[in-house]
Protein backbone atom coordinates (compact mmCIF):
# COMPACT_ATOMS: atom_id res chain seq x y z
CA UNK A 1 0.00 0.00 0.00
CA UNK A 2 2.96 2.32 -0.42
CA UNK A 3 2.93 5.29 -0.21
CA UNK A 4 -0.17 5.31 2.06
CA UNK A 5 0.96 2.53 4.41
CA UNK A 6 4.64 1.83 5.12
CA UNK A 7 6.28 -1.18 6.80
CA UNK A 8 6.02 -0.69 10.57
CA UNK A 9 2.84 1.42 10.39
CA UNK A 10 -0.04 0.43 12.65
CA UNK A 11 -3.54 0.54 11.23
CA UNK A 12 -6.83 0.79 13.08
CA UNK A 13 -9.71 -1.10 11.50
CA UNK A 14 -13.40 -0.73 12.21
CA UNK A 15 -15.82 -3.52 11.38
CA UNK A 16 -18.56 -2.34 9.07
CA UNK A 17 -21.08 -3.86 6.67
CA UNK A 18 -19.97 -3.93 3.05
CA UNK A 19 -22.75 -1.52 2.06
CA UNK A 20 -20.92 1.20 4.07
CA UNK A 21 -17.70 0.79 2.08
CA UNK A 22 -16.94 3.31 -0.67
CA UNK A 23 -14.43 3.54 -3.54
CA UNK A 24 -11.25 5.28 -2.42
CA UNK A 25 -11.38 3.88 1.12
CA UNK A 26 -8.94 1.24 2.35
CA UNK A 27 -10.39 -2.10 3.38
CA UNK A 28 -8.84 -4.95 5.34
CA UNK A 29 -9.76 -8.41 4.10
CA UNK A 30 -8.85 -11.99 4.98
CA UNK A 31 -7.81 -14.36 2.20
CA UNK A 32 -5.68 -17.52 2.12
CA UNK A 33 -4.74 -17.18 5.79
CA UNK A 34 -3.41 -13.61 5.35
CA UNK A 35 -4.74 -10.15 6.13
CA UNK A 36 -4.45 -7.58 3.34
CA UNK A 37 -5.25 -3.85 3.35
CA UNK A 38 -5.90 -2.47 -0.14
CA UNK A 39 -7.77 0.46 -1.64
CA UNK A 40 -11.35 -0.12 -2.87
CA UNK A 41 -11.76 0.69 -6.55
CA UNK A 42 -15.40 -0.29 -7.01
CA UNK A 43 -18.22 -2.32 -5.51
CA UNK A 44 -20.15 -4.74 -7.67
CA UNK A 45 -22.97 -7.17 -7.03
CA UNK A 46 -20.39 -10.02 -7.10
CA UNK A 47 -17.88 -8.47 -4.70
CA UNK A 48 -15.39 -5.68 -4.15
CA UNK A 49 -12.64 -4.74 -6.58
CA UNK A 50 -9.43 -3.71 -4.77
CA UNK A 51 -5.81 -2.97 -5.57
CA UNK A 52 -2.75 -2.00 -3.57
CA UNK A 53 -1.61 1.55 -4.30
CA UNK A 54 1.78 0.48 -5.61
CA UNK A 55 0.64 -2.73 -7.34
CA UNK A 56 -0.06 -2.67 -11.07
CA UNK A 57 -2.57 -5.56 -11.19
CA UNK A 58 -6.00 -5.80 -9.59
CA UNK A 59 -6.77 -8.21 -6.76
CA UNK A 60 -9.14 -11.07 -7.41
CA UNK A 61 -12.68 -9.99 -6.49
CA UNK A 62 -13.08 -9.81 -2.70
CA UNK A 63 -16.22 -11.53 -1.45
CA UNK A 64 -18.24 -9.70 1.23
CA UNK A 65 -17.55 -12.45 3.78
CA UNK A 66 -13.77 -11.88 3.38
CA UNK A 67 -14.01 -8.23 4.49
CA UNK A 68 -12.79 -7.60 8.04
CA UNK A 69 -13.48 -3.87 8.00
CA UNK A 70 -12.52 -0.38 6.88
CA UNK A 71 -9.14 1.15 7.71
CA UNK A 72 -9.95 4.05 10.04
CA UNK A 73 -6.47 5.36 10.78
CA UNK A 74 -2.78 4.81 10.19
CA UNK A 75 -0.24 5.52 12.94
CA UNK A 76 3.35 6.14 11.88
CA UNK A 77 6.08 6.94 14.40
CA UNK A 78 3.52 7.90 17.03
CA UNK A 79 1.44 10.26 14.87
CA UNK A 80 -1.75 9.81 12.88
CA UNK A 81 -1.41 9.86 9.08
CA UNK A 82 -4.13 11.47 6.96
CA UNK A 83 -5.93 8.84 4.85
CA UNK A 84 -6.84 11.26 2.05
CA UNK A 85 -4.42 10.76 -0.81
CA UNK A 86 -2.64 13.90 -1.88
CA UNK A 87 -1.40 14.58 -5.42
CA UNK A 88 2.19 13.62 -4.54
CA UNK A 89 0.95 10.29 -3.08
CA UNK A 90 -0.99 9.48 -6.24
CA UNK A 91 2.08 10.34 -8.35
CA UNK A 92 4.35 8.25 -6.11
CA UNK A 93 1.94 5.30 -6.27
CA UNK A 94 1.87 5.57 -10.07
CA UNK A 95 5.69 5.55 -10.20
CA UNK A 96 6.03 2.68 -7.69
CA UNK A 97 3.53 0.60 -9.68
CA UNK A 98 5.62 0.95 -12.81
CA UNK A 99 9.16 0.55 -11.50
CA UNK A 100 10.40 -2.22 -9.26
CA UNK A 101 13.71 -0.32 -8.99
CA UNK A 102 11.85 2.71 -7.54
CA UNK A 103 9.99 0.42 -5.15
CA UNK A 104 13.21 -1.23 -3.92
CA UNK A 105 15.02 2.11 -3.60
CA UNK A 106 12.09 3.66 -1.69
CA UNK A 107 11.89 0.77 0.78
CA UNK A 108 15.67 0.75 1.23
CA UNK A 109 15.80 4.49 1.94
CA UNK A 110 12.83 4.34 4.30
CA UNK A 111 14.41 1.45 6.23
CA UNK A 112 17.75 3.29 6.46
CA UNK A 113 16.12 6.54 7.60
CA UNK A 114 13.99 4.77 10.19
CA UNK A 115 17.00 2.80 11.50
CA UNK A 116 19.15 5.94 11.71
CA UNK A 117 16.34 7.84 13.42
CA UNK A 118 15.81 5.05 15.97
CA UNK A 119 19.55 4.92 16.74
CA UNK A 120 19.86 8.62 17.64
CA UNK A 121 20.85 9.05 21.28
CA UNK A 122 18.21 10.66 23.46
CA UNK A 123 18.52 14.41 23.88
CA UNK A 124 18.57 15.70 27.45
CA UNK A 125 18.25 19.26 28.60
CA UNK A 126 19.36 20.71 31.89
CA UNK A 127 16.65 21.00 34.46
CA UNK A 128 16.02 24.51 35.79
CA UNK A 129 16.21 22.99 39.27
CA UNK A 130 19.71 21.59 38.74
CA UNK A 131 22.47 23.64 40.32
CA UNK A 132 26.06 23.83 39.21
CA UNK A 133 28.52 23.44 42.04
PDB file of C-alpha atoms in Angstrom:
ATOM      1  CA  UNK A   1       0.000   0.000   0.000  1.00  0.00           C
ATOM      2  CA  UNK A   2       2.961   2.322  -0.422  1.00  0.00           C
ATOM      3  CA  UNK A   3       2.934   5.289  -0.214  1.00  0.00           C
ATOM      4  CA  UNK A   4      -0.171   5.313   2.058  1.00  0.00           C
ATOM      5  CA  UNK A   5       0.962   2.525   4.406  1.00  0.00           C
ATOM      6  CA  UNK A   6       4.640   1.834   5.125  1.00  0.00           C
ATOM      7  CA  UNK A   7       6.282  -1.177   6.801  1.00  0.00           C
ATOM      8  CA  UNK A   8       6.018  -0.687  10.567  1.00  0.00           C
ATOM      9  CA  UNK A   9       2.845   1.418  10.389  1.00  0.00           C
ATOM     10  CA  UNK A  10      -0.037   0.430  12.650  1.00  0.00           C
ATOM     11  CA  UNK A  11      -3.539   0.535  11.233  1.00  0.00           C
ATOM     12  CA  UNK A  12      -6.835   0.789  13.079  1.00  0.00           C
ATOM     13  CA  UNK A  13      -9.711  -1.098  11.496  1.00  0.00           C
ATOM     14  CA  UNK A  14     -13.403  -0.728  12.206  1.00  0.00           C
ATOM     15  CA  UNK A  15     -15.822  -3.516  11.376  1.00  0.00           C
ATOM     16  CA  UNK A  16     -18.561  -2.337   9.067  1.00  0.00           C
ATOM     17  CA  UNK A  17     -21.081  -3.863   6.669  1.00  0.00           C
ATOM     18  CA  UNK A  18     -19.969  -3.926   3.048  1.00  0.00           C
ATOM     19  CA  UNK A  19     -22.753  -1.521   2.063  1.00  0.00           C
ATOM     20  CA  UNK A  20     -20.923   1.196   4.073  1.00  0.00           C
ATOM     21  CA  UNK A  21     -17.695   0.787   2.077  1.00  0.00           C
ATOM     22  CA  UNK A  22     -16.944   3.313  -0.674  1.00  0.00           C
ATOM     23  CA  UNK A  23     -14.426   3.536  -3.535  1.00  0.00           C
ATOM     24  CA  UNK A  24     -11.246   5.284  -2.423  1.00  0.00           C
ATOM     25  CA  UNK A  25     -11.379   3.878   1.118  1.00  0.00           C
ATOM     26  CA  UNK A  26      -8.939   1.240   2.353  1.00  0.00           C
ATOM     27  CA  UNK A  27     -10.391  -2.100   3.376  1.00  0.00           C
ATOM     28  CA  UNK A  28      -8.838  -4.954   5.338  1.00  0.00           C
ATOM     29  CA  UNK A  29      -9.756  -8.412   4.102  1.00  0.00           C
ATOM     30  CA  UNK A  30      -8.850 -11.991   4.984  1.00  0.00           C
ATOM     31  CA  UNK A  31      -7.807 -14.364   2.204  1.00  0.00           C
ATOM     32  CA  UNK A  32      -5.676 -17.522   2.116  1.00  0.00           C
ATOM     33  CA  UNK A  33      -4.742 -17.175   5.794  1.00  0.00           C
ATOM     34  CA  UNK A  34      -3.412 -13.611   5.348  1.00  0.00           C
ATOM     35  CA  UNK A  35      -4.741 -10.153   6.132  1.00  0.00           C
ATOM     36  CA  UNK A  36      -4.446  -7.580   3.338  1.00  0.00           C
ATOM     37  CA  UNK A  37      -5.247  -3.854   3.355  1.00  0.00           C
ATOM     38  CA  UNK A  38      -5.904  -2.468  -0.136  1.00  0.00           C
ATOM     39  CA  UNK A  39      -7.773   0.465  -1.643  1.00  0.00           C
ATOM     40  CA  UNK A  40     -11.346  -0.116  -2.869  1.00  0.00           C
ATOM     41  CA  UNK A  41     -11.757   0.690  -6.548  1.00  0.00           C
ATOM     42  CA  UNK A  42     -15.399  -0.289  -7.011  1.00  0.00           C
ATOM     43  CA  UNK A  43     -18.220  -2.321  -5.515  1.00  0.00           C
ATOM     44  CA  UNK A  44     -20.152  -4.742  -7.674  1.00  0.00           C
ATOM     45  CA  UNK A  45     -22.970  -7.174  -7.027  1.00  0.00           C
ATOM     46  CA  UNK A  46     -20.393 -10.022  -7.097  1.00  0.00           C
ATOM     47  CA  UNK A  47     -17.877  -8.472  -4.697  1.00  0.00           C
ATOM     48  CA  UNK A  48     -15.395  -5.676  -4.150  1.00  0.00           C
ATOM     49  CA  UNK A  49     -12.639  -4.739  -6.576  1.00  0.00           C
ATOM     50  CA  UNK A  50      -9.430  -3.714  -4.774  1.00  0.00           C
ATOM     51  CA  UNK A  51      -5.806  -2.966  -5.571  1.00  0.00           C
ATOM     52  CA  UNK A  52      -2.747  -2.001  -3.570  1.00  0.00           C
ATOM     53  CA  UNK A  53      -1.613   1.555  -4.298  1.00  0.00           C
ATOM     54  CA  UNK A  54       1.776   0.480  -5.608  1.00  0.00           C
ATOM     55  CA  UNK A  55       0.639  -2.726  -7.342  1.00  0.00           C
ATOM     56  CA  UNK A  56      -0.058  -2.670 -11.071  1.00  0.00           C
ATOM     57  CA  UNK A  57      -2.568  -5.558 -11.186  1.00  0.00           C
ATOM     58  CA  UNK A  58      -6.000  -5.796  -9.595  1.00  0.00           C
ATOM     59  CA  UNK A  59      -6.769  -8.210  -6.761  1.00  0.00           C
ATOM     60  CA  UNK A  60      -9.143 -11.070  -7.411  1.00  0.00           C
ATOM     61  CA  UNK A  61     -12.675  -9.994  -6.489  1.00  0.00           C
ATOM     62  CA  UNK A  62     -13.075  -9.806  -2.703  1.00  0.00           C
ATOM     63  CA  UNK A  63     -16.216 -11.529  -1.448  1.00  0.00           C
ATOM     64  CA  UNK A  64     -18.240  -9.701   1.225  1.00  0.00           C
ATOM     65  CA  UNK A  65     -17.554 -12.449   3.782  1.00  0.00           C
ATOM     66  CA  UNK A  66     -13.775 -11.875   3.378  1.00  0.00           C
ATOM     67  CA  UNK A  67     -14.015  -8.227   4.487  1.00  0.00           C
ATOM     68  CA  UNK A  68     -12.785  -7.599   8.035  1.00  0.00           C
ATOM     69  CA  UNK A  69     -13.481  -3.871   8.005  1.00  0.00           C
ATOM     70  CA  UNK A  70     -12.524  -0.381   6.883  1.00  0.00           C
ATOM     71  CA  UNK A  71      -9.139   1.147   7.714  1.00  0.00           C
ATOM     72  CA  UNK A  72      -9.948   4.053  10.040  1.00  0.00           C
ATOM     73  CA  UNK A  73      -6.471   5.363  10.776  1.00  0.00           C
ATOM     74  CA  UNK A  74      -2.776   4.811  10.190  1.00  0.00           C
ATOM     75  CA  UNK A  75      -0.243   5.517  12.941  1.00  0.00           C
ATOM     76  CA  UNK A  76       3.350   6.139  11.884  1.00  0.00           C
ATOM     77  CA  UNK A  77       6.084   6.938  14.397  1.00  0.00           C
ATOM     78  CA  UNK A  78       3.521   7.903  17.028  1.00  0.00           C
ATOM     79  CA  UNK A  79       1.443  10.255  14.868  1.00  0.00           C
ATOM     80  CA  UNK A  80      -1.751   9.810  12.876  1.00  0.00           C
ATOM     81  CA  UNK A  81      -1.407   9.860   9.082  1.00  0.00           C
ATOM     82  CA  UNK A  82      -4.128  11.472   6.957  1.00  0.00           C
ATOM     83  CA  UNK A  83      -5.931   8.837   4.855  1.00  0.00           C
ATOM     84  CA  UNK A  84      -6.842  11.260   2.051  1.00  0.00           C
ATOM     85  CA  UNK A  85      -4.418  10.756  -0.812  1.00  0.00           C
ATOM     86  CA  UNK A  86      -2.644  13.900  -1.884  1.00  0.00           C
ATOM     87  CA  UNK A  87      -1.397  14.575  -5.425  1.00  0.00           C
ATOM     88  CA  UNK A  88       2.189  13.615  -4.538  1.00  0.00           C
ATOM     89  CA  UNK A  89       0.950  10.290  -3.081  1.00  0.00           C
ATOM     90  CA  UNK A  90      -0.987   9.480  -6.244  1.00  0.00           C
ATOM     91  CA  UNK A  91       2.082  10.342  -8.350  1.00  0.00           C
ATOM     92  CA  UNK A  92       4.355   8.252  -6.108  1.00  0.00           C
ATOM     93  CA  UNK A  93       1.938   5.300  -6.268  1.00  0.00           C
ATOM     94  CA  UNK A  94       1.874   5.566 -10.073  1.00  0.00           C
ATOM     95  CA  UNK A  95       5.694   5.546 -10.199  1.00  0.00           C
ATOM     96  CA  UNK A  96       6.035   2.684  -7.690  1.00  0.00           C
ATOM     97  CA  UNK A  97       3.530   0.601  -9.679  1.00  0.00           C
ATOM     98  CA  UNK A  98       5.623   0.946 -12.810  1.00  0.00           C
ATOM     99  CA  UNK A  99       9.162   0.552 -11.499  1.00  0.00           C
ATOM    100  CA  UNK A 100      10.404  -2.224  -9.260  1.00  0.00           C
ATOM    101  CA  UNK A 101      13.705  -0.323  -8.989  1.00  0.00           C
ATOM    102  CA  UNK A 102      11.853   2.707  -7.543  1.00  0.00           C
ATOM    103  CA  UNK A 103       9.993   0.418  -5.148  1.00  0.00           C
ATOM    104  CA  UNK A 104      13.207  -1.228  -3.916  1.00  0.00           C
ATOM    105  CA  UNK A 105      15.021   2.109  -3.599  1.00  0.00           C
ATOM    106  CA  UNK A 106      12.090   3.658  -1.694  1.00  0.00           C
ATOM    107  CA  UNK A 107      11.885   0.768   0.775  1.00  0.00           C
ATOM    108  CA  UNK A 108      15.669   0.750   1.233  1.00  0.00           C
ATOM    109  CA  UNK A 109      15.798   4.489   1.938  1.00  0.00           C
ATOM    110  CA  UNK A 110      12.828   4.337   4.304  1.00  0.00           C
ATOM    111  CA  UNK A 111      14.410   1.453   6.227  1.00  0.00           C
ATOM    112  CA  UNK A 112      17.747   3.294   6.464  1.00  0.00           C
ATOM    113  CA  UNK A 113      16.123   6.537   7.595  1.00  0.00           C
ATOM    114  CA  UNK A 114      13.995   4.767  10.192  1.00  0.00           C
ATOM    115  CA  UNK A 115      17.002   2.802  11.499  1.00  0.00           C
ATOM    116  CA  UNK A 116      19.149   5.941  11.711  1.00  0.00           C
ATOM    117  CA  UNK A 117      16.336   7.840  13.420  1.00  0.00           C
ATOM    118  CA  UNK A 118      15.812   5.046  15.971  1.00  0.00           C
ATOM    119  CA  UNK A 119      19.547   4.917  16.742  1.00  0.00           C
ATOM    120  CA  UNK A 120      19.861   8.618  17.637  1.00  0.00           C
ATOM    121  CA  UNK A 121      20.850   9.051  21.279  1.00  0.00           C
ATOM    122  CA  UNK A 122      18.208  10.665  23.462  1.00  0.00           C
ATOM    123  CA  UNK A 123      18.516  14.415  23.878  1.00  0.00           C
ATOM    124  CA  UNK A 124      18.568  15.703  27.446  1.00  0.00           C
ATOM    125  CA  UNK A 125      18.250  19.259  28.601  1.00  0.00           C
ATOM    126  CA  UNK A 126      19.360  20.707  31.893  1.00  0.00           C
ATOM    127  CA  UNK A 127      16.648  20.996  34.458  1.00  0.00           C
ATOM    128  CA  UNK A 128      16.018  24.506  35.787  1.00  0.00           C
ATOM    129  CA  UNK A 129      16.207  22.993  39.273  1.00  0.00           C
ATOM    130  CA  UNK A 130      19.709  21.591  38.737  1.00  0.00           C
ATOM    131  CA  UNK A 131      22.469  23.636  40.320  1.00  0.00           C
ATOM    132  CA  UNK A 132      26.059  23.830  39.206  1.00  0.00           C
ATOM    133  CA  UNK A 133      28.523  23.436  42.041  1.00  0.00           C
TER     134      UNK A 133
END
